[in-house]
Short mmCIF file of C-alpha atoms in Angstrom, two decimals:
data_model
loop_
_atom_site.label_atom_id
_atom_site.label_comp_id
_atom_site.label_asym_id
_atom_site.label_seq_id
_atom_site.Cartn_x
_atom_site.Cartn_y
_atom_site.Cartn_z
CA UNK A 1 -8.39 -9.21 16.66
CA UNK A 2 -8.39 -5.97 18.94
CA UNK A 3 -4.57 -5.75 19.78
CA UNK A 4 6.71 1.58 15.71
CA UNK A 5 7.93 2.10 13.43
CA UNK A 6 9.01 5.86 12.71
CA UNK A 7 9.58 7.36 9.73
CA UNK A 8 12.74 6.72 8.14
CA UNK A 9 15.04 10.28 7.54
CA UNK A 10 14.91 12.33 4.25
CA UNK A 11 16.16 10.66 1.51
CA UNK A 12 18.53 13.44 0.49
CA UNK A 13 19.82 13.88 3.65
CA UNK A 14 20.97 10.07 3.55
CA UNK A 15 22.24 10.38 0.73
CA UNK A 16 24.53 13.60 1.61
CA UNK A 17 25.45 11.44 4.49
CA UNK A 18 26.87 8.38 2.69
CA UNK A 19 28.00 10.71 0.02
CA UNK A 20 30.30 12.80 2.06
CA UNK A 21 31.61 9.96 3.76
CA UNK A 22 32.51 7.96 0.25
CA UNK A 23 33.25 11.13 -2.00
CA UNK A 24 34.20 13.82 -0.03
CA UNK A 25 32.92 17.27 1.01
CA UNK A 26 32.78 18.63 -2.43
CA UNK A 27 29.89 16.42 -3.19
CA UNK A 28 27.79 18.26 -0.87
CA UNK A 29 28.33 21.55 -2.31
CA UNK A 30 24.82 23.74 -2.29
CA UNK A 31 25.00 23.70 -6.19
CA UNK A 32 25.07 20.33 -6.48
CA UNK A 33 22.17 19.69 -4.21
CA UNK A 34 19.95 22.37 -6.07
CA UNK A 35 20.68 20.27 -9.02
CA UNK A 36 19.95 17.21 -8.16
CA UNK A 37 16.92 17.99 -6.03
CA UNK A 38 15.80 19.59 -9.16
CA UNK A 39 16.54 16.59 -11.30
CA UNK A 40 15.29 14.21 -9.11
CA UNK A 41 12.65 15.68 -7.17
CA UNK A 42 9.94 15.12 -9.69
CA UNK A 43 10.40 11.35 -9.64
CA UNK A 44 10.63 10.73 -6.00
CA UNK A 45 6.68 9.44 -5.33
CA UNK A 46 6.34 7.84 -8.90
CA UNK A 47 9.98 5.60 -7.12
CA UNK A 48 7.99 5.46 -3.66
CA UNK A 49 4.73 3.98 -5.70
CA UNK A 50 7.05 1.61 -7.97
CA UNK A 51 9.12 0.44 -5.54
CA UNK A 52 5.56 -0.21 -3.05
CA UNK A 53 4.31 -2.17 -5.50
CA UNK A 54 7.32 -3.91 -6.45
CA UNK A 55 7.66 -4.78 -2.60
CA UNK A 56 4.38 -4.52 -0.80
CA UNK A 57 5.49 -2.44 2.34
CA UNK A 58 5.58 1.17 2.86
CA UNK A 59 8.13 1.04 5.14
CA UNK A 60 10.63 -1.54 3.05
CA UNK A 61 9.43 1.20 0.02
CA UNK A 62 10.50 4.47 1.76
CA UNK A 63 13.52 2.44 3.13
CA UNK A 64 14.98 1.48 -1.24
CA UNK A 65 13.90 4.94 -2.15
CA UNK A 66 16.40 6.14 -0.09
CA UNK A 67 18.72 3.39 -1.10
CA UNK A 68 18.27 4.63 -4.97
CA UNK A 69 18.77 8.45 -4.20
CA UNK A 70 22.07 7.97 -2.41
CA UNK A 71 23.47 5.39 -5.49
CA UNK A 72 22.27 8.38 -7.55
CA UNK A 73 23.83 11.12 -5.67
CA UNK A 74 27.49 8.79 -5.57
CA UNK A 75 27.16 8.76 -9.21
CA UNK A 76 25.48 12.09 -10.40
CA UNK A 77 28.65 13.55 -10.90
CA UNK A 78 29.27 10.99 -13.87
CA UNK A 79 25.29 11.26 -15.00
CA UNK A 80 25.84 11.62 -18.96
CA UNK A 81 22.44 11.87 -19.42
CA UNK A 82 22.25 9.37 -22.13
CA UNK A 83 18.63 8.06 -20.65
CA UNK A 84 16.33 10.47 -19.31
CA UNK A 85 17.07 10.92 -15.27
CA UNK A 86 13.95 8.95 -14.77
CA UNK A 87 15.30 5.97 -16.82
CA UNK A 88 18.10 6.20 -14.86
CA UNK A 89 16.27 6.60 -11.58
CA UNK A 90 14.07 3.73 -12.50
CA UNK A 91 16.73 1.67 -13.53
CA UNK A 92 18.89 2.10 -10.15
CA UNK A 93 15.11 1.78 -8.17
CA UNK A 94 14.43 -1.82 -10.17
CA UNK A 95 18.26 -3.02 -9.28
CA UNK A 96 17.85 -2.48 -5.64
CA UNK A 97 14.42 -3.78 -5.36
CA UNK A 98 15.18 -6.50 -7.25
CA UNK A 99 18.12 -7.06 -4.87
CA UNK A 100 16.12 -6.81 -1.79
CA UNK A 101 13.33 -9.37 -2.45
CA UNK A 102 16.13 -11.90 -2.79
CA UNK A 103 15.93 -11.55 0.66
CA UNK A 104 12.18 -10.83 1.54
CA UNK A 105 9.40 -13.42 1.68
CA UNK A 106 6.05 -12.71 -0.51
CA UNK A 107 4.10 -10.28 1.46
CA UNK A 108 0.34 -11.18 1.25
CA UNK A 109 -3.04 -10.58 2.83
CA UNK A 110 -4.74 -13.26 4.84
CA UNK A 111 -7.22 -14.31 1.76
CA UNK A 112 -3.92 -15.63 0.32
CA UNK A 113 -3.25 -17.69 2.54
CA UNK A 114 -6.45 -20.09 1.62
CA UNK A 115 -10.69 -20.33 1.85
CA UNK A 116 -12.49 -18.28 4.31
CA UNK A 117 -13.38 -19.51 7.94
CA UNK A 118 -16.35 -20.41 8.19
CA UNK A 119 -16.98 -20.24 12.14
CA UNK A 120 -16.53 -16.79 13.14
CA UNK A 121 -17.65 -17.45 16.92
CA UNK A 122 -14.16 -19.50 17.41
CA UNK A 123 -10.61 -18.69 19.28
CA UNK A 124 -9.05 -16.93 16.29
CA UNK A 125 -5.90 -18.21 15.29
CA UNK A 126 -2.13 -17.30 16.47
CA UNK A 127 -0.53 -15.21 14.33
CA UNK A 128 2.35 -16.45 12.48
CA UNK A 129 5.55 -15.68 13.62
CA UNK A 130 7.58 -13.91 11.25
CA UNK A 131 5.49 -13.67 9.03
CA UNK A 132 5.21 -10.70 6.53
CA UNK A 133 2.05 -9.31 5.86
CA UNK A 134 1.08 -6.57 3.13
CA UNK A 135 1.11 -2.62 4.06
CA UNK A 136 -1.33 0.08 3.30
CA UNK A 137 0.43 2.96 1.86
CA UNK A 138 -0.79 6.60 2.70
CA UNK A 139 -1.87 8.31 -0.67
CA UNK A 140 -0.51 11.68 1.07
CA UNK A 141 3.02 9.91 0.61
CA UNK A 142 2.28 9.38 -3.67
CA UNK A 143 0.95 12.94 -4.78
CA UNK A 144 -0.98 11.97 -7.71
CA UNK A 145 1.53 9.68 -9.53
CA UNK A 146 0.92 8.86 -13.07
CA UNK A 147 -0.64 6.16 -14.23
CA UNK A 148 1.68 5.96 -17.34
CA UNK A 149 4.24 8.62 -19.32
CA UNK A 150 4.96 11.73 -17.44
CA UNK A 151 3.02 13.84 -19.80
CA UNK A 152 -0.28 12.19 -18.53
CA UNK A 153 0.29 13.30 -14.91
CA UNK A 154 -1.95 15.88 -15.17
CA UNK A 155 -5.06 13.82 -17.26
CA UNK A 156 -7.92 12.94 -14.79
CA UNK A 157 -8.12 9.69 -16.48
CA UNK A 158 -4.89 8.78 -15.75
CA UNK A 159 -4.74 9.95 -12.29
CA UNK A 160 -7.84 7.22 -11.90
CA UNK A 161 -6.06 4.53 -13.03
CA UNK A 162 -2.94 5.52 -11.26
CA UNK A 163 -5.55 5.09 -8.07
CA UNK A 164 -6.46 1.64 -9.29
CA UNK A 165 -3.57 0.05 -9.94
CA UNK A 166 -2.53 1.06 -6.32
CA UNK A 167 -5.25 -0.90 -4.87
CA UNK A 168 -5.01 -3.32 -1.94
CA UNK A 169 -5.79 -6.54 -4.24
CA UNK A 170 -3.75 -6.04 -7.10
CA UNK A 171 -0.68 -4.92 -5.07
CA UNK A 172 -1.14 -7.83 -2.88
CA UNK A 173 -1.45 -10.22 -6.52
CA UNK A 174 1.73 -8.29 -7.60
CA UNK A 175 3.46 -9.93 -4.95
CA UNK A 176 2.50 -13.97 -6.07
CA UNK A 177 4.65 -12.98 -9.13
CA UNK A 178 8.67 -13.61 -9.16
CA UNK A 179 10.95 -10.63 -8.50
CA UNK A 180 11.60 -10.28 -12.40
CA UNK A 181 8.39 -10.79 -13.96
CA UNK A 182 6.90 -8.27 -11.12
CA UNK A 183 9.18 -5.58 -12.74
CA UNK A 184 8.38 -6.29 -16.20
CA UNK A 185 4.34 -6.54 -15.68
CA UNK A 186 4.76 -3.22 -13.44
CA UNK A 187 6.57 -1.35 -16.05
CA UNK A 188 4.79 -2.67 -19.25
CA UNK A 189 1.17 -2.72 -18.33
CA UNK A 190 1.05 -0.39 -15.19
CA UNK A 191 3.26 2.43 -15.85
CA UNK A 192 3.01 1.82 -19.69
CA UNK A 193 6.83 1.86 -20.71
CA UNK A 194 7.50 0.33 -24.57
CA UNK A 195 9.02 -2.96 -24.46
CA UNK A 196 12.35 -1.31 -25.81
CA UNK A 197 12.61 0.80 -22.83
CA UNK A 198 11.87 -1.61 -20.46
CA UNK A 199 14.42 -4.07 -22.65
CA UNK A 200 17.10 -1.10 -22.28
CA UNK A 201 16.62 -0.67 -17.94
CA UNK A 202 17.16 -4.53 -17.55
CA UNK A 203 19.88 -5.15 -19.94
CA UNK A 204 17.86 -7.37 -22.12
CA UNK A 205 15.89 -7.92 -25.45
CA UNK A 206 12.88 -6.89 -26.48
CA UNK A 207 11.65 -10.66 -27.23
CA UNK A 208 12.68 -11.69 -23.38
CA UNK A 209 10.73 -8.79 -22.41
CA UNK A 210 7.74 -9.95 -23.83
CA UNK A 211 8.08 -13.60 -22.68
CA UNK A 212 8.49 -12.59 -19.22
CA UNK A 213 5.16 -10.40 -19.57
CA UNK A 214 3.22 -13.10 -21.19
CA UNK A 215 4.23 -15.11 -18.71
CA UNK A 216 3.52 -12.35 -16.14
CA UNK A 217 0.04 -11.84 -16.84
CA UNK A 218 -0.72 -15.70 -16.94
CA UNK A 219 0.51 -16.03 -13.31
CA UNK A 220 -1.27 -12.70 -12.39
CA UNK A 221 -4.90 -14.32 -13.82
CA UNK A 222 -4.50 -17.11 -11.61
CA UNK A 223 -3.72 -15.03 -8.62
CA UNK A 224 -6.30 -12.72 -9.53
CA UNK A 225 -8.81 -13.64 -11.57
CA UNK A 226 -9.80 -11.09 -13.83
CA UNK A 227 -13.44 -9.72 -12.77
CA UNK A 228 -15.54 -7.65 -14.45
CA UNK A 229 -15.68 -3.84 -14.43
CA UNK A 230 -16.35 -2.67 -10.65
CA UNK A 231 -18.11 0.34 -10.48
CA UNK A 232 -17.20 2.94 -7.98
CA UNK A 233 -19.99 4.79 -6.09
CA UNK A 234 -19.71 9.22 -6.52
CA UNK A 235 -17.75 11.28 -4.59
CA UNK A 236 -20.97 12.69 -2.81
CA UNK A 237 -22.48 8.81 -2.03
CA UNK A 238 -19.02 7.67 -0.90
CA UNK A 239 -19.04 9.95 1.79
CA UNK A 240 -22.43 9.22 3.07
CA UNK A 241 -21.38 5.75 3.17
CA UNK A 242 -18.29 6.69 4.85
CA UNK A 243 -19.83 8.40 7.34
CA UNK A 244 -22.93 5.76 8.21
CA UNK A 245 -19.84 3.22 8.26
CA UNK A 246 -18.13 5.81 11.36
CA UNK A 247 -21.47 5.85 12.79
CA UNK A 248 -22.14 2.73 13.22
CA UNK A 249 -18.88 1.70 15.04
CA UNK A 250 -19.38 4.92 17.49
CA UNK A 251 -22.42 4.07 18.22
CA UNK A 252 -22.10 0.53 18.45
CA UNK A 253 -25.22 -0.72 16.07
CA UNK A 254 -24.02 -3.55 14.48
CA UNK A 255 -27.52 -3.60 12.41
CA UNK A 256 -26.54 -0.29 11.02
CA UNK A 257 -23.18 -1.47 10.28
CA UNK A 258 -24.48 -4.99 8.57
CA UNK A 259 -27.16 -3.32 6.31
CA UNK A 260 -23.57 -0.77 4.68
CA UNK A 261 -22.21 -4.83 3.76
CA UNK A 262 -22.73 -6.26 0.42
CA UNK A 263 -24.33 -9.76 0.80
CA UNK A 264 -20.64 -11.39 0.21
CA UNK A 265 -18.52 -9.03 1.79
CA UNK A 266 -15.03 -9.63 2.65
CA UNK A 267 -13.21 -9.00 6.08
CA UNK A 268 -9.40 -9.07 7.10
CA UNK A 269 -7.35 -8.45 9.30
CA UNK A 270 -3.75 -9.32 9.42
CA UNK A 271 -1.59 -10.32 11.58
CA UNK A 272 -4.13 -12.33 12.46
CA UNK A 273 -4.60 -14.69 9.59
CA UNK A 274 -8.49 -15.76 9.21
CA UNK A 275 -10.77 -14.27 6.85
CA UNK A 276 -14.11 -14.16 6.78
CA UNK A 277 -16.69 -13.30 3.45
CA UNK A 278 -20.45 -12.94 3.87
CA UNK A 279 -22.44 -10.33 5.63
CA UNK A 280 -23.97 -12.41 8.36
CA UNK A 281 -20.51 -13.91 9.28
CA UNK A 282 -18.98 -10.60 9.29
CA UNK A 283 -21.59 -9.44 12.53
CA UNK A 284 -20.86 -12.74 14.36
CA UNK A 285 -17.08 -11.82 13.90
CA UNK A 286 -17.65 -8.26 15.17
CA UNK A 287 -19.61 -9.18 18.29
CA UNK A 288 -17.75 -12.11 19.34
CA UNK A 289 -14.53 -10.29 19.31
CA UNK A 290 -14.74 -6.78 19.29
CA UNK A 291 -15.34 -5.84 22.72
CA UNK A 292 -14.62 -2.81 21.53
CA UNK A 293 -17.81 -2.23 18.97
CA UNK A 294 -19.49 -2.01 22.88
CA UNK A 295 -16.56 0.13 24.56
CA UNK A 296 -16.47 3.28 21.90
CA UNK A 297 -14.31 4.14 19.31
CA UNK A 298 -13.16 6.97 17.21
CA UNK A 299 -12.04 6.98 13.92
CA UNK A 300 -9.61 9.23 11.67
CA UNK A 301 -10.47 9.54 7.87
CA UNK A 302 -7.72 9.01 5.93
CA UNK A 303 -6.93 7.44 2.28
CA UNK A 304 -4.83 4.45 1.50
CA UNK A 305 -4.10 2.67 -1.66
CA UNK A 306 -6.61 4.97 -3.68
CA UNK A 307 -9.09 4.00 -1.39
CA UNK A 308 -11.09 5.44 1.40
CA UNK A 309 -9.32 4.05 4.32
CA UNK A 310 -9.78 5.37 8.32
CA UNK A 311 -7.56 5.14 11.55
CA UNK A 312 -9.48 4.09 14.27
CA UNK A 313 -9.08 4.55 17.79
CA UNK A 314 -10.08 1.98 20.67
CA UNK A 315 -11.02 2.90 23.89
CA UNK A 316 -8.52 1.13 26.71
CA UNK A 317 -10.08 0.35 30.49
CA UNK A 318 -9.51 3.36 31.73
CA UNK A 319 -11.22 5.37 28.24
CA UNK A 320 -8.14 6.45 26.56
CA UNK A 321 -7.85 5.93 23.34
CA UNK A 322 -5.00 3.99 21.79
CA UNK A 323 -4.22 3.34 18.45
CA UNK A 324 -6.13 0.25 17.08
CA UNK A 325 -6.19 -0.67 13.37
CA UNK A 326 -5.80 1.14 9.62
CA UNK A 327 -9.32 0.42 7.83
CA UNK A 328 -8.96 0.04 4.36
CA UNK A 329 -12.29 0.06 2.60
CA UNK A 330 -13.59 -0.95 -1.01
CA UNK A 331 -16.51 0.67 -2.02
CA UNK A 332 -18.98 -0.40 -5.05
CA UNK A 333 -22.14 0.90 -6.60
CA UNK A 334 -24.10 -2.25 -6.21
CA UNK A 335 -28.02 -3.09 -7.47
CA UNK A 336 -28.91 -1.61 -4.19
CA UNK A 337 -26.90 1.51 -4.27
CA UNK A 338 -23.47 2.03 -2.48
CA UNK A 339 -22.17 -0.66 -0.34
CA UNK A 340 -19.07 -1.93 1.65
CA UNK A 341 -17.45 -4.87 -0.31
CA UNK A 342 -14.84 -5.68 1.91
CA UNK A 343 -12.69 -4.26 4.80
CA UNK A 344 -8.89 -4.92 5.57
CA UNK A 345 -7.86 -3.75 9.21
CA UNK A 346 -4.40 -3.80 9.56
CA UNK A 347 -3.92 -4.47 13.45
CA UNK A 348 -0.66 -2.42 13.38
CA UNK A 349 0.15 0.41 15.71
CA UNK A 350 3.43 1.07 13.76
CA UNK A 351 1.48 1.66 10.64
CA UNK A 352 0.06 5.37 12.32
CA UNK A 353 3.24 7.14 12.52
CA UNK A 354 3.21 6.51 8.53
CA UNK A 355 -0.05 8.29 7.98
CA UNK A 356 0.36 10.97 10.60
CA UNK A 357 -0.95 10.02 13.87
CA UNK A 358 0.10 9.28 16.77
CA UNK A 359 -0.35 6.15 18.73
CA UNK A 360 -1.77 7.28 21.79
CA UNK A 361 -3.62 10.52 21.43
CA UNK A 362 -3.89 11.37 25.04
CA UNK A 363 -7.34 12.04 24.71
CA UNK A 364 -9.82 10.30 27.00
CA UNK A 365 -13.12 8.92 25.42
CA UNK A 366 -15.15 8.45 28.33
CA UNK A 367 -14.91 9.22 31.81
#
């Protein structure tokens, strides 16, 4: 349980790269990169979200986002503008996507993998080899992307569902859907396009577009099963909770830490691939293999996903810290007032570089 990847180059850069070496110099004149900055600028973290979702990995997301500027640089030149560039953006980001998960297992959390374990004091089990395992995604990397048209960008409402539907669980239920129906539920019902538009980016009719949704959010239900409204706590009681959760790691008091829990709290933490729900399973978990809730930790604040999310820091032998695991929290107003519902840490060192830390700090805890 206690156990680098580097960020990938600018997208226009790679695609001046391959550009210059499939269409020449003239490609890379400075008006034609003002221009298609301009044009194409806007777009680039409503692609990074879609393609996220469409994939389930920040890295693979960054990685196709790149992939879609440079086909749109090589063919800017012939850009008619018949769509809008975002159609067109959006139509070359769904082709390679689509084309990459032909070659990508289904990326899931550990809960997806079946029930809960119920004996938290046991040898956890091996991780899988190979397997792939869903990524946070930092929301410095999205902006504020809109929830639906363009011209809602700037309506609070909007930007709070854009935060939802980025969520840890319904990304991860995104990715039980096939490649195609992912698309289709993604534009329709997520980003709101008309079933005409999302007819005209696949090459398709209207009536196969709303099979494949139908069929879409029937698959999604059983995934996820739809639950009634969650309330989120205030800005103001979200950080007291926040900060009673730091606390009680860096001070090592697991009954501070089991009384932030909601009775049937959930805890992950791939790679490793048990889960656990339930308040009083989650503190055997802690103390049986967290040596270091005892040694000291230190954690980063961050946000992830539209969520409140830390990196946190573990102690080594000697008292330096070294990068540990990307905390992912989900926060509800309960009958009892603000509470911790469940907890993903992501036991991935390579994930830090991707929100801006570093791995090893250099920075000694204790003496």
């Amino acid at each position: 349980m206690c156990t680098r990847r580097g960020r990938t180059p600018g997208a226009l850069a790679a695609a001046r790269h391959t550009a210059h070496e499939t269409r020449g110099a003239a490609m890379t004149q400075p008006r034609q990169d003002e221009d298609f900055v301009r044009d194409t600028g806007p777009v680039q973290a409503e692609l990074l979200a879609y393609c996220y979702r469409m994939l389930g990995s920040v890295h693979d997301a960054e990685d196709l986002v790149q992939e879609t500027l440079m086909r749109a640089w090589q063919g800017y030149g012939a850009f008619e503008g018949r769509a809008s560039m975002r159609t067109w953006l959006y139509r070359i980001a769904t082709n390679v996507c689509l084309r990459a998960l032909e070659r990508r297992e289904r990326r899931d959390l550990p809960i997806g993998l079946g029930g809960p374990d119920p004996d938290p004091t046991r040898a956890l089990d091996p991780e899988l080899p190979g397997h792939a395992w869903l990524q946070p995604i930092p929301d410095a990397l999205l902006g504020q992307p809109p929830a639906g048209p363009a011209d809602l960008a700037g309506d609070p409402a909007a930007v709070a569902t854009a935060r939802e539907s980025m969520r840890l669980a319904l990304t991860a239920a995104f990715q039980f859907l096939p490649p195609r129906q992912r698309a289709v539920l993604i534009l329709r019902d997520v980003l709101a396009w008309r079933a005409a538009e999302v007819a005209a980016l696949l090459d398709t009719s209207e009536a196969a577009v709303n099979s494949t949704l139908q069929r879409a959010r029937a698959r999604l239900a059983e995934a996820s099963p739809v639950a009634e409204q969650v309330v989120r706590p205030a800005e103001a009681d979200q950080r007291a909770l926040l900060d009673r959760y730091t606390r009680a790691f860096e001070t090592a008091d697991i009954d501070a830490l089991m009384g932030l829990l909601t009775e049937d709290a959930v805890w992950q933490m791939p790679p490793v691939p048990n889960w656990f729900r339930g308040r009083a399973e989650i503190g055997r978990l802690v103390l049986r293999h967290c040596p270091g809730f005892r040694r000291g930790w230190r954690f980063v604040p961050l946000r992830a996903n539209g969520q409140p999310a830390f990196g946190v820091y573990m102690a080594d032998a000697d008292g330096v810290l070294q990068a540990h695991a990307i905390h992912v929290l989900d926060l509800v107003d309960g009958p009892h007032g603000p509470a911790v519902a469940q907890v993903v840490a992501f036991h991935d060192p390579d994930l830090f570089p991707t929100f801006g830390l570093p791995v090893v700090p250099g920075k000694v805890l204790v003496p």
